[in-house]
CSV table of C-alpha atoms and ligand atoms in Angstrom, one decimal:
chain,number,residue,atom,x,y,z
A,1,MET,CA,56.9,117.3,96.6
A,2,ALA,CA,59.0,116.4,93.8
A,3,VAL,CA,59.9,119.3,91.5
A,4,HIS,CA,59.5,118.6,87.3
A,5,PRO,CA,61.9,120.3,85.5
A,6,VAL,CA,60.1,120.8,82.0
A,7,THR,CA,61.1,123.0,78.7
A,8,LEU,CA,58.3,125.1,77.7
A,9,ILE,CA,58.5,126.5,73.9
A,10,PRO,CA,56.0,129.1,73.2
A,11,GLY,CA,55.8,128.8,69.7
A,12,ASP,CA,54.5,131.1,66.8
A,13,GLY,CA,51.4,132.9,66.1
A,14,VAL,CA,48.7,131.9,68.7
A,15,GLY,CA,51.2,130.0,70.5
A,16,PRO,CA,52.6,132.5,73.4
A,17,GLU,CA,48.8,133.3,74.3
A,18,VAL,CA,47.8,129.2,74.4
A,19,SER,CA,51.6,128.4,75.9
A,20,GLU,CA,50.7,131.2,78.9
A,21,ALA,CA,46.8,130.1,79.5
A,22,THR,CA,48.2,126.3,79.8
A,23,ARG,CA,51.1,127.2,82.4
A,24,ARG,CA,48.8,129.3,84.3
A,25,VAL,CA,46.6,126.4,84.8
A,26,ILE,CA,49.2,123.7,85.3
A,27,ASP,CA,51.0,126.0,87.8
A,28,ALA,CA,47.4,126.2,89.5
A,29,THR,CA,47.1,122.6,89.9
A,30,GLY,CA,49.8,123.0,92.5
A,31,VAL,CA,52.3,120.5,91.1
A,32,GLN,CA,55.9,122.1,91.2
A,33,ILE,CA,57.1,122.6,87.4
A,34,ASP,CA,60.6,124.4,86.9
A,35,TRP,CA,60.1,126.0,83.6
A,36,ASP,CA,62.6,126.4,81.4
A,37,VAL,CA,61.2,129.1,78.4
A,38,GLN,CA,63.2,128.5,75.4
A,39,GLN,CA,62.4,130.7,72.0
A,40,ALA,CA,61.9,128.6,68.7
A,41,GLY,CA,60.3,129.3,65.3
A,42,LEU,CA,60.1,132.0,63.1
A,43,GLY,CA,60.8,134.7,65.7
A,44,VAL,CA,64.2,133.3,66.3
A,45,MET,CA,65.3,132.2,62.9
A,46,GLU,CA,66.6,136.0,62.2
A,47,GLN,CA,68.8,136.0,65.6
A,48,HIS,CA,70.2,132.4,65.2
A,49,GLY,CA,69.9,131.1,61.9
A,50,ASP,CA,67.7,128.5,62.8
A,51,PRO,CA,64.1,128.2,63.8
A,52,MET,CA,65.2,125.3,66.3
A,53,PRO,CA,68.4,126.2,67.9
A,54,ALA,CA,70.7,123.8,69.4
A,55,HIS,CA,70.4,125.1,73.0
A,56,VAL,CA,66.6,124.4,72.6
A,57,LEU,CA,66.9,120.7,71.8
A,58,ASP,CA,69.8,120.5,74.9
A,59,SER,CA,67.2,121.8,77.1
A,60,ILE,CA,64.8,119.2,76.0
A,61,ARG,CA,67.4,116.4,76.2
A,62,ARG,CA,68.4,117.5,79.5
A,63,ASN,CA,64.8,118.1,81.0
A,64,LYS,CA,63.5,114.9,78.9
A,65,VAL,CA,60.1,116.7,78.9
A,66,ALA,CA,58.7,119.6,77.4
A,67,ILE,CA,55.4,120.9,76.2
A,68,LYS,CA,55.3,123.5,73.1
A,69,GLY,CA,53.1,125.9,71.2
A,70,PRO,CA,52.6,125.5,67.5
A,71,LEU,CA,55.6,126.4,65.2
A,72,THR,CA,54.7,127.9,61.7
A,73,THR,CA,56.2,126.2,58.7
A,74,PRO,CA,55.7,128.8,55.4
A,75,ILE,CA,53.9,126.9,52.4
A,76,GLY,CA,55.8,126.2,49.9
A,77,LYS,CA,59.4,128.4,50.9
A,78,GLY,CA,61.6,125.4,50.8
A,79,ILE,CA,61.8,125.6,54.3
A,80,ARG,CA,61.6,122.4,56.4
A,81,SER,CA,59.1,122.0,58.9
A,82,VAL,CA,60.8,122.6,62.5
A,83,ASN,CA,58.1,120.3,63.9
A,84,VAL,CA,59.1,117.4,61.5
A,85,ALA,CA,63.1,118.3,62.0
A,86,LEU,CA,62.2,118.5,66.1
A,87,ARG,CA,60.5,115.0,66.0
A,88,LYS,CA,63.2,113.4,63.7
A,89,GLU,CA,66.3,115.1,65.7
A,90,LEU,CA,65.1,113.8,69.2
A,91,ASP,CA,63.5,110.5,67.8
A,92,LEU,CA,60.1,110.8,69.0
A,93,TYR,CA,58.8,108.2,66.9
A,94,ALA,CA,55.1,108.1,68.1
A,95,LEU,CA,52.3,110.4,68.1
A,96,VAL,CA,49.6,109.9,70.3
A,97,ARG,CA,46.5,111.9,69.8
A,98,PRO,CA,43.8,111.0,72.1
A,99,CYS,CA,39.9,112.3,71.1
A,100,LYS,CA,37.3,112.2,73.2
A,101,SER,CA,33.9,113.8,73.8
A,102,TYR,CA,33.4,116.0,76.4
A,103,PRO,CA,29.9,116.5,77.4
A,104,GLY,CA,28.6,120.1,76.4
A,105,VAL,CA,30.8,120.1,73.2
A,106,ARG,CA,29.2,121.1,70.0
A,107,SER,CA,29.4,117.8,68.0
A,108,ARG,CA,27.6,115.2,65.7
A,109,TYR,CA,28.9,112.5,68.2
A,110,ASP,CA,28.7,112.3,72.1
A,111,ASP,CA,30.6,109.7,73.3
A,112,ILE,CA,33.9,109.5,71.5
A,113,ASP,CA,37.3,107.8,72.8
A,114,LEU,CA,39.8,107.1,70.4
A,115,VAL,CA,43.1,107.1,69.9
A,116,ILE,CA,45.6,108.4,67.2
A,117,VAL,CA,49.0,106.6,67.1
A,118,ARG,CA,50.9,108.2,64.4
A,119,GLU,CA,54.3,107.1,63.1
A,120,ASN,CA,56.1,110.1,63.4
A,121,THR,CA,59.9,109.6,61.6
A,122,GLU,CA,59.0,108.0,58.4
A,123,ASP,CA,56.8,107.9,55.3
A,124,ILE,CA,56.4,110.9,52.8
A,125,TYR,CA,57.5,113.1,55.9
A,126,ALA,CA,60.9,112.1,55.8
A,127,GLY,CA,62.0,115.3,53.8
A,128,ILE,CA,63.9,113.7,51.2
A,129,GLU,CA,62.5,115.7,48.1
A,130,PHE,CA,63.7,117.0,44.5
A,131,GLN,CA,62.5,120.3,43.7
A,132,GLU,CA,60.9,120.9,40.3
A,133,GLY,CA,63.3,122.2,37.5
A,134,LYS,CA,66.7,121.1,39.4
A,135,ALA,CA,69.0,119.1,37.6
A,136,GLU,CA,69.3,116.4,40.3
A,137,THR,CA,65.7,116.0,40.3
A,138,GLU,CA,65.8,115.6,36.3
A,139,ARG,CA,68.5,113.2,36.8
A,140,MET,CA,66.3,111.2,39.1
A,141,ILE,CA,63.7,111.5,36.8
A,142,ASP,CA,65.7,109.7,33.9
A,143,GLU,CA,67.4,107.2,36.2
A,144,ILE,CA,63.6,106.1,37.2
A,145,ALA,CA,62.4,106.0,34.0
A,146,GLU,CA,65.6,103.4,32.8
A,147,ARG,CA,65.3,101.5,35.7
A,148,THR,CA,61.2,101.1,36.1
A,149,LYS,CA,60.3,101.7,32.3
A,150,LYS,CA,58.0,104.1,33.7
A,151,SER,CA,58.0,107.8,33.0
A,152,ILE,CA,57.4,110.8,34.9
A,153,ARG,CA,56.3,114.2,33.2
A,154,PRO,CA,60.0,116.3,33.2
A,155,ASP,CA,58.2,119.2,34.6
A,156,SER,CA,57.7,117.2,38.0
A,157,GLY,CA,58.9,117.6,41.5
A,158,LEU,CA,59.3,114.2,44.0
A,159,SER,CA,58.9,113.2,47.5
A,160,ILE,CA,60.2,110.1,48.4
A,161,LYS,CA,58.4,107.6,50.8
A,162,PRO,CA,59.9,105.1,53.0
A,163,ILE,CA,58.8,102.9,55.3
A,164,SER,CA,61.0,100.3,57.2
A,165,ILE,CA,60.1,97.2,59.1
A,166,THR,CA,62.1,98.8,62.1
A,167,GLY,CA,60.1,101.9,62.0
A,168,SER,CA,56.4,99.9,61.5
A,169,LYS,CA,57.8,97.6,64.0
A,170,ARG,CA,58.3,99.9,66.6
A,171,ILE,CA,55.0,101.9,66.0
A,172,VAL,CA,52.8,99.0,65.9
A,173,ASN,CA,54.7,97.8,68.9
A,174,PHE,CA,53.9,100.9,70.6
A,175,ALA,CA,50.2,100.8,69.9
A,176,PHE,CA,49.3,97.6,71.5
A,177,GLU,CA,51.5,98.1,74.7
A,178,TYR,CA,49.8,101.8,74.9
A,179,ALA,CA,46.3,99.8,74.2
A,180,ARG,CA,47.5,97.1,76.7
A,181,SER,CA,48.6,99.9,79.5
A,182,HIS,CA,45.5,102.1,79.0
A,183,GLY,CA,43.2,99.4,79.1
A,184,ARG,CA,42.0,99.2,75.4
A,185,ARG,CA,40.6,96.4,73.5
A,186,LYS,CA,41.6,97.0,69.5
A,187,VAL,CA,44.1,98.4,67.3
A,188,THR,CA,43.2,98.7,63.8
A,189,ALA,CA,46.0,99.4,61.3
A,190,VAL,CA,45.3,102.1,58.4
A,191,HIS,CA,47.3,101.8,55.1
A,192,LYS,CA,46.8,101.9,51.1
A,193,ALA,CA,48.7,98.6,51.0
A,194,ASN,CA,46.2,97.7,48.2
A,195,ILE,CA,48.1,100.4,46.0
A,196,MET,CA,51.3,101.0,47.5
A,197,LYS,CA,52.3,97.4,48.2
A,198,PHE,CA,56.3,98.0,49.0
A,199,THR,CA,55.8,100.9,51.6
A,200,ASP,CA,52.2,100.5,53.1
A,201,GLY,CA,52.1,96.8,52.2
A,202,LEU,CA,55.3,96.5,54.3
A,203,PHE,CA,53.6,98.3,57.3
A,204,LEU,CA,50.7,96.2,57.0
A,205,GLN,CA,53.0,93.1,57.0
A,206,VAL,CA,54.8,94.3,59.7
A,207,ALA,CA,51.4,95.2,61.7
A,208,GLN,CA,50.1,91.4,61.4
A,209,ALA,CA,53.1,90.2,62.7
A,210,VAL,CA,53.0,92.1,65.9
A,211,ALA,CA,49.4,91.8,66.4
A,212,ALA,CA,50.1,87.9,66.2
A,213,GLU,CA,52.7,88.5,69.0
A,214,ASN,CA,49.9,90.0,71.0
A,215,PRO,CA,46.9,87.9,71.1
A,216,ASP,CA,45.1,89.8,74.0
A,217,ILE,CA,44.7,92.8,72.1
A,218,GLN,CA,41.9,92.6,69.3
A,219,PHE,CA,43.2,93.7,65.8
A,220,ASN,CA,41.8,94.7,62.3
A,221,ASP,CA,43.3,96.8,59.6
A,222,ARG,CA,41.3,99.4,57.0
A,223,ILE,CA,42.2,100.9,54.0
A,224,VAL,CA,42.7,104.7,54.9
A,225,ASP,CA,40.1,106.0,52.4
A,226,ASN,CA,37.3,103.7,53.6
A,227,MET,CA,39.1,104.5,57.0
A,228,ALA,CA,37.9,108.1,56.8
A,229,MET,CA,34.4,107.0,55.5
A,230,GLN,CA,34.2,104.7,58.8
A,231,LEU,CA,35.3,107.2,60.9
A,232,VAL,CA,32.1,109.8,60.4
A,233,GLN,CA,29.7,106.7,60.2
A,234,ASN,CA,30.9,104.4,62.8
A,235,PRO,CA,33.6,106.2,65.1
A,236,LYS,CA,32.6,103.9,68.3
A,237,GLU,CA,33.7,100.9,66.1
A,238,TYR,CA,37.3,102.0,66.4
A,239,ASP,CA,39.3,102.3,69.5
A,240,VAL,CA,43.5,102.8,68.9
A,241,LEU,CA,44.4,103.6,65.3
A,242,VAL,CA,47.9,103.0,64.4
A,243,LEU,CA,49.2,104.6,61.0
A,244,PRO,CA,52.1,105.9,58.9
A,245,ASN,CA,53.0,109.6,59.4
A,246,LEU,CA,51.0,111.0,56.5
A,247,TYR,CA,47.3,109.1,57.1
A,248,GLY,CA,48.2,110.0,60.9
A,249,ASP,CA,48.1,113.5,60.0
A,250,ILE,CA,45.0,113.8,58.0
A,251,LEU,CA,42.9,111.5,60.2
A,252,SER,CA,44.3,112.9,63.6
A,253,ASP,CA,42.5,116.5,62.0
A,254,LEU,CA,39.4,114.3,60.9
A,255,ALA,CA,39.2,112.6,64.7
A,256,ALA,CA,39.5,116.1,66.1
A,257,GLY,CA,36.5,117.1,64.1
A,258,LEU,CA,34.8,114.2,65.6
A,259,VAL,CA,35.1,115.6,69.3
A,260,GLY,CA,34.7,119.6,68.9
A,261,GLY,CA,37.7,120.5,66.5
A,262,LEU,CA,41.2,121.6,66.5
A,263,GLY,CA,40.9,123.6,70.0
A,264,LEU,CA,40.1,120.5,72.1
A,265,ALA,CA,42.5,117.9,70.2
A,266,PRO,CA,45.8,117.4,72.6
A,267,GLY,CA,48.8,115.5,71.6
A,268,ALA,CA,52.0,113.5,72.7
A,269,ASN,CA,55.2,113.2,70.9
A,270,LEU,CA,56.8,110.2,72.3
A,271,GLY,CA,60.2,108.5,72.3
A,272,ASP,CA,62.0,105.9,74.5
A,273,GLU,CA,63.4,108.7,76.8
A,274,ILE,CA,61.9,111.8,75.7
A,275,ALA,CA,58.3,113.5,75.8
A,276,VAL,CA,56.9,116.4,73.9
A,277,PHE,CA,53.4,117.5,74.2
A,278,GLU,CA,51.6,119.6,71.7
A,279,ALA,CA,48.2,120.6,70.5
A,280,THR,CA,47.1,119.3,67.1
A,281,HIS,CA,46.4,122.7,65.8
A,282,GLY,CA,49.0,124.9,64.2
A,283,SER,CA,49.5,128.6,64.6
A,284,ALA,CA,46.7,129.7,63.2
A,285,PRO,CA,48.5,133.0,62.3
A,286,LYS,CA,45.2,135.1,61.5
A,287,TYR,CA,44.0,135.0,65.1
A,288,ALA,CA,47.7,136.1,66.5
A,289,GLY,CA,47.6,138.3,69.4
A,290,MET,CA,44.0,138.4,69.5
A,291,ASN,CA,43.2,136.7,72.6
A,292,LYS,CA,40.6,134.9,70.8
A,293,ILE,CA,42.2,130.9,70.2
A,294,ASN,CA,40.6,128.0,72.2
A,295,PRO,CA,43.8,127.3,74.7
A,296,MET,CA,41.9,123.6,75.9
A,297,ALA,CA,44.2,122.1,73.2
A,298,MET,CA,47.0,122.7,74.8
A,299,MET,CA,45.7,122.5,78.4
A,300,LEU,CA,44.5,118.9,77.4
A,301,SER,CA,48.0,118.4,76.2
A,302,GLY,CA,49.5,119.4,79.5
A,303,VAL,CA,46.9,117.0,81.5
A,304,LEU,CA,49.1,114.1,79.4
A,305,MET,CA,52.0,115.6,80.1
A,306,LEU,CA,51.1,115.6,84.0
A,307,ARG,CA,50.2,112.0,83.8
A,308,HIS,CA,53.4,111.0,82.0
A,309,LEU,CA,54.8,112.9,85.0
A,310,GLY,CA,53.1,110.8,87.3
A,311,GLU,CA,50.9,113.6,88.7
A,312,THR,CA,47.8,111.9,88.3
A,313,TYR,CA,45.8,113.9,90.9
A,314,ALA,CA,47.1,116.9,89.2
A,315,ALA,CA,45.9,115.5,85.8
A,316,ASN,CA,42.8,114.6,86.9
A,317,MET,CA,42.2,117.7,88.7
A,318,LEU,CA,43.1,119.7,85.8
A,319,GLU,CA,40.9,117.6,83.1
A,320,GLY,CA,38.1,118.0,85.5
A,321,ALA,CA,38.6,121.6,85.6
A,322,ILE,CA,38.3,121.5,81.9
A,323,ALA,CA,35.7,119.6,81.1
A,324,GLU,CA,33.5,121.3,83.6
A,325,THR,CA,34.5,124.7,82.1
A,326,ILE,CA,33.0,123.0,78.8
A,327,ARG,CA,29.8,121.6,80.6
A,328,GLU,CA,29.2,125.0,81.8
A,329,GLY,CA,29.8,126.8,78.3
A,330,ARG,CA,29.9,130.0,80.0
A,331,PHE,CA,33.7,130.8,79.7
A,332,VAL,CA,34.5,129.2,76.3
A,333,THR,CA,36.0,130.7,73.0
A,334,TYR,CA,34.0,131.2,69.8
A,335,ASP,CA,35.1,127.9,68.4
A,336,MET,CA,32.9,126.3,71.0
A,337,LYS,CA,29.6,128.4,70.0
A,338,ALA,CA,26.8,127.6,67.7
A,339,ASP,CA,27.5,130.7,66.0
A,340,ARG,CA,31.1,131.8,65.4
A,341,ASP,CA,30.2,135.4,65.8
A,342,ASP,CA,28.4,134.8,69.5
A,343,PRO,CA,29.3,138.0,71.0
A,344,THR,CA,29.2,135.8,74.7
A,345,ALA,CA,32.5,134.1,73.6
A,346,VAL,CA,35.2,134.9,75.8
A,347,GLY,CA,39.0,135.2,74.8
A,348,THR,CA,41.9,132.8,75.3
A,349,SER,CA,42.9,134.7,78.9
A,350,GLN,CA,39.5,134.3,80.2
A,351,VAL,CA,39.5,130.7,79.6
A,352,ALA,CA,42.3,130.4,81.9
A,353,ASP,CA,41.0,132.2,84.4
A,354,ALA,CA,38.0,130.8,84.8
A,355,ILE,CA,39.9,127.4,85.0
A,356,VAL,CA,42.4,128.9,87.5
A,357,ALA,CA,39.2,129.7,89.6
A,358,LYS,CA,38.0,126.4,89.8
A,359,LEU,CA,41.2,124.6,90.4
A,360,GLU,CA,41.9,127.0,93.4
A,361,LYS,CA,38.4,126.4,94.6
A,362,ALA,CA,39.2,122.8,94.6
A,363,ARG,CA,42.1,123.2,96.3
A,364,THR,CA,40.9,125.4,99.1
A,365,PRO,CA,39.9,123.2,102.3
A,366,SER,CA,36.8,123.1,102.9
A,367,THR,CA,35.9,125.3,106.3
A,368,ILE,CA,32.6,123.5,106.9
B,401,NAD,P1,45.9,126.1,62.3
B,401,NAD,O1,45.4,124.5,62.8
B,401,NAD,O2,47.1,126.6,62.8
B,401,NAD,O3,44.6,126.6,62.1
B,401,NAD,C1,43.5,126.3,60.9
B,401,NAD,C2,42.2,127.0,61.3
B,401,NAD,O4,41.8,126.4,62.7
B,401,NAD,C3,42.3,128.2,62.1
B,401,NAD,O5,42.8,129.2,61.2
B,401,NAD,C4,41.1,128.4,63.0
B,401,NAD,O6,39.9,128.9,62.7
B,401,NAD,C5,40.9,127.1,63.9
B,401,NAD,N1,41.7,127.1,64.7
B,401,NAD,C6,43.0,126.4,64.8
B,401,NAD,N2,43.2,126.1,66.3
B,401,NAD,C7,42.6,126.5,67.0
B,401,NAD,C8,42.1,126.7,68.2
B,401,NAD,N3,43.0,126.4,69.2
B,401,NAD,N4,41.0,127.1,68.8
B,401,NAD,C9,40.1,127.4,67.5
B,401,NAD,N5,40.1,127.4,66.3
B,401,NAD,C10,41.3,127.0,66.4
B,401,NAD,O7,46.4,125.1,60.9
B,401,NAD,P2,47.2,126.0,59.5
B,401,NAD,O8,46.4,127.6,59.0
B,401,NAD,O9,47.0,124.6,58.4
B,401,NAD,O10,48.4,125.9,59.9
B,401,NAD,C11,49.3,127.3,60.1
B,401,NAD,C12,50.6,127.2,60.5
B,401,NAD,O11,50.7,126.3,61.6
B,401,NAD,C13,51.4,126.7,59.5
B,401,NAD,O12,52.5,127.2,59.4
B,401,NAD,C14,51.5,125.0,60.0
B,401,NAD,O13,52.9,124.5,59.2
B,401,NAD,C15,51.9,125.4,61.4
B,401,NAD,N6,51.2,124.1,62.1
B,401,NAD,C16,51.9,123.7,63.3
B,401,NAD,C17,51.7,122.6,64.0
B,401,NAD,C18,52.7,122.4,65.0
B,401,NAD,O14,53.4,122.8,65.2
B,401,NAD,N7,52.6,121.2,65.7
B,401,NAD,C19,50.6,121.7,63.3
B,401,NAD,C20,50.2,121.9,62.6
B,401,NAD,C21,50.1,123.4,61.6
């Protein structure tokens, strides 16, 4: 049986709890993983002066596959997101977020099966920012006024939004290949090309050109604000969505809401060689250490990882055990209850216990 080396980054906030729960259920499938546990995030920042130390990146490069808990990015403190840095550093250009309904989940819809493909390296997330009040920002504002004859208020901050032909082609091609290899019928490109003609407009032009080369898969496009409404009103009309970075981030959370919330939304950051799996949700600091948060989003990211490793049987077994736990509704966390204060909600580790028990039962040979 193959042993798969995998980097495991527990992460910040609730990360260690959901990571531990995920590791336990993956091990319980019987698949052989050689876990290379690496610490990153706020906790190691003081020790190494860097929230994503070089040895952690080296571990991911070596193993080619990683699964991580969420990492905290303090708001407005001038600290760049470690998640964004990780994706850029390893050129994980595609963020795939499947949003699928599981029977038993409390949601307005019961048969959603959407996949969000988000570009991960460009757009306003490029980290090219000019802070309000700095001399270089003033110079940039003056330069823009001179070149465009458009004025920007002097007390502004600036964020630059680059979108390239190269980046757009790569992600739209990825979306078509993903659609084809996963038996999907349609790709929808999402943009705001009517307003941002030279960035979103370029993305749309490239998407249309790539679509013309892939006539076996249907293609259409939607303006992002309209897409948000369509996803709420007619989600079943959509299949694979491909979006620039920011819209992908926002609509991923919306789509997670359609299938029961952040506690159930998995994700995969994919490059040509490296894959890093992580839930859509963040580090939820207010719940850290409370054994309260739903580990299923990270467990379902583990299902995606097992499929990526070619461990289809283990992936199906784990997805089945999670689906059964949801359907039964007994060992689920507060977010899956109608009333968030429902005293019958269980904690993170009890969800893992229930799933491990199902997996052990499934692996025990029948004595009949
Ligand atoms: P969040 O996803 O951490 O939490 C928002 C709220 O959603 C929580 O307070 C909780 O009520 C609910 N929630 C989230 N995950 C849940 C789960 N598994 N089970 C049950 N309820 C859940 O979003 P935030 O508060 O905006 O971000 C907190 C921190 O996480 C920030 O520093 C942010 O930068 C970071 N973040 C990291 C990642 C990542 O590592 N990929 C992604 C998003 C946010």
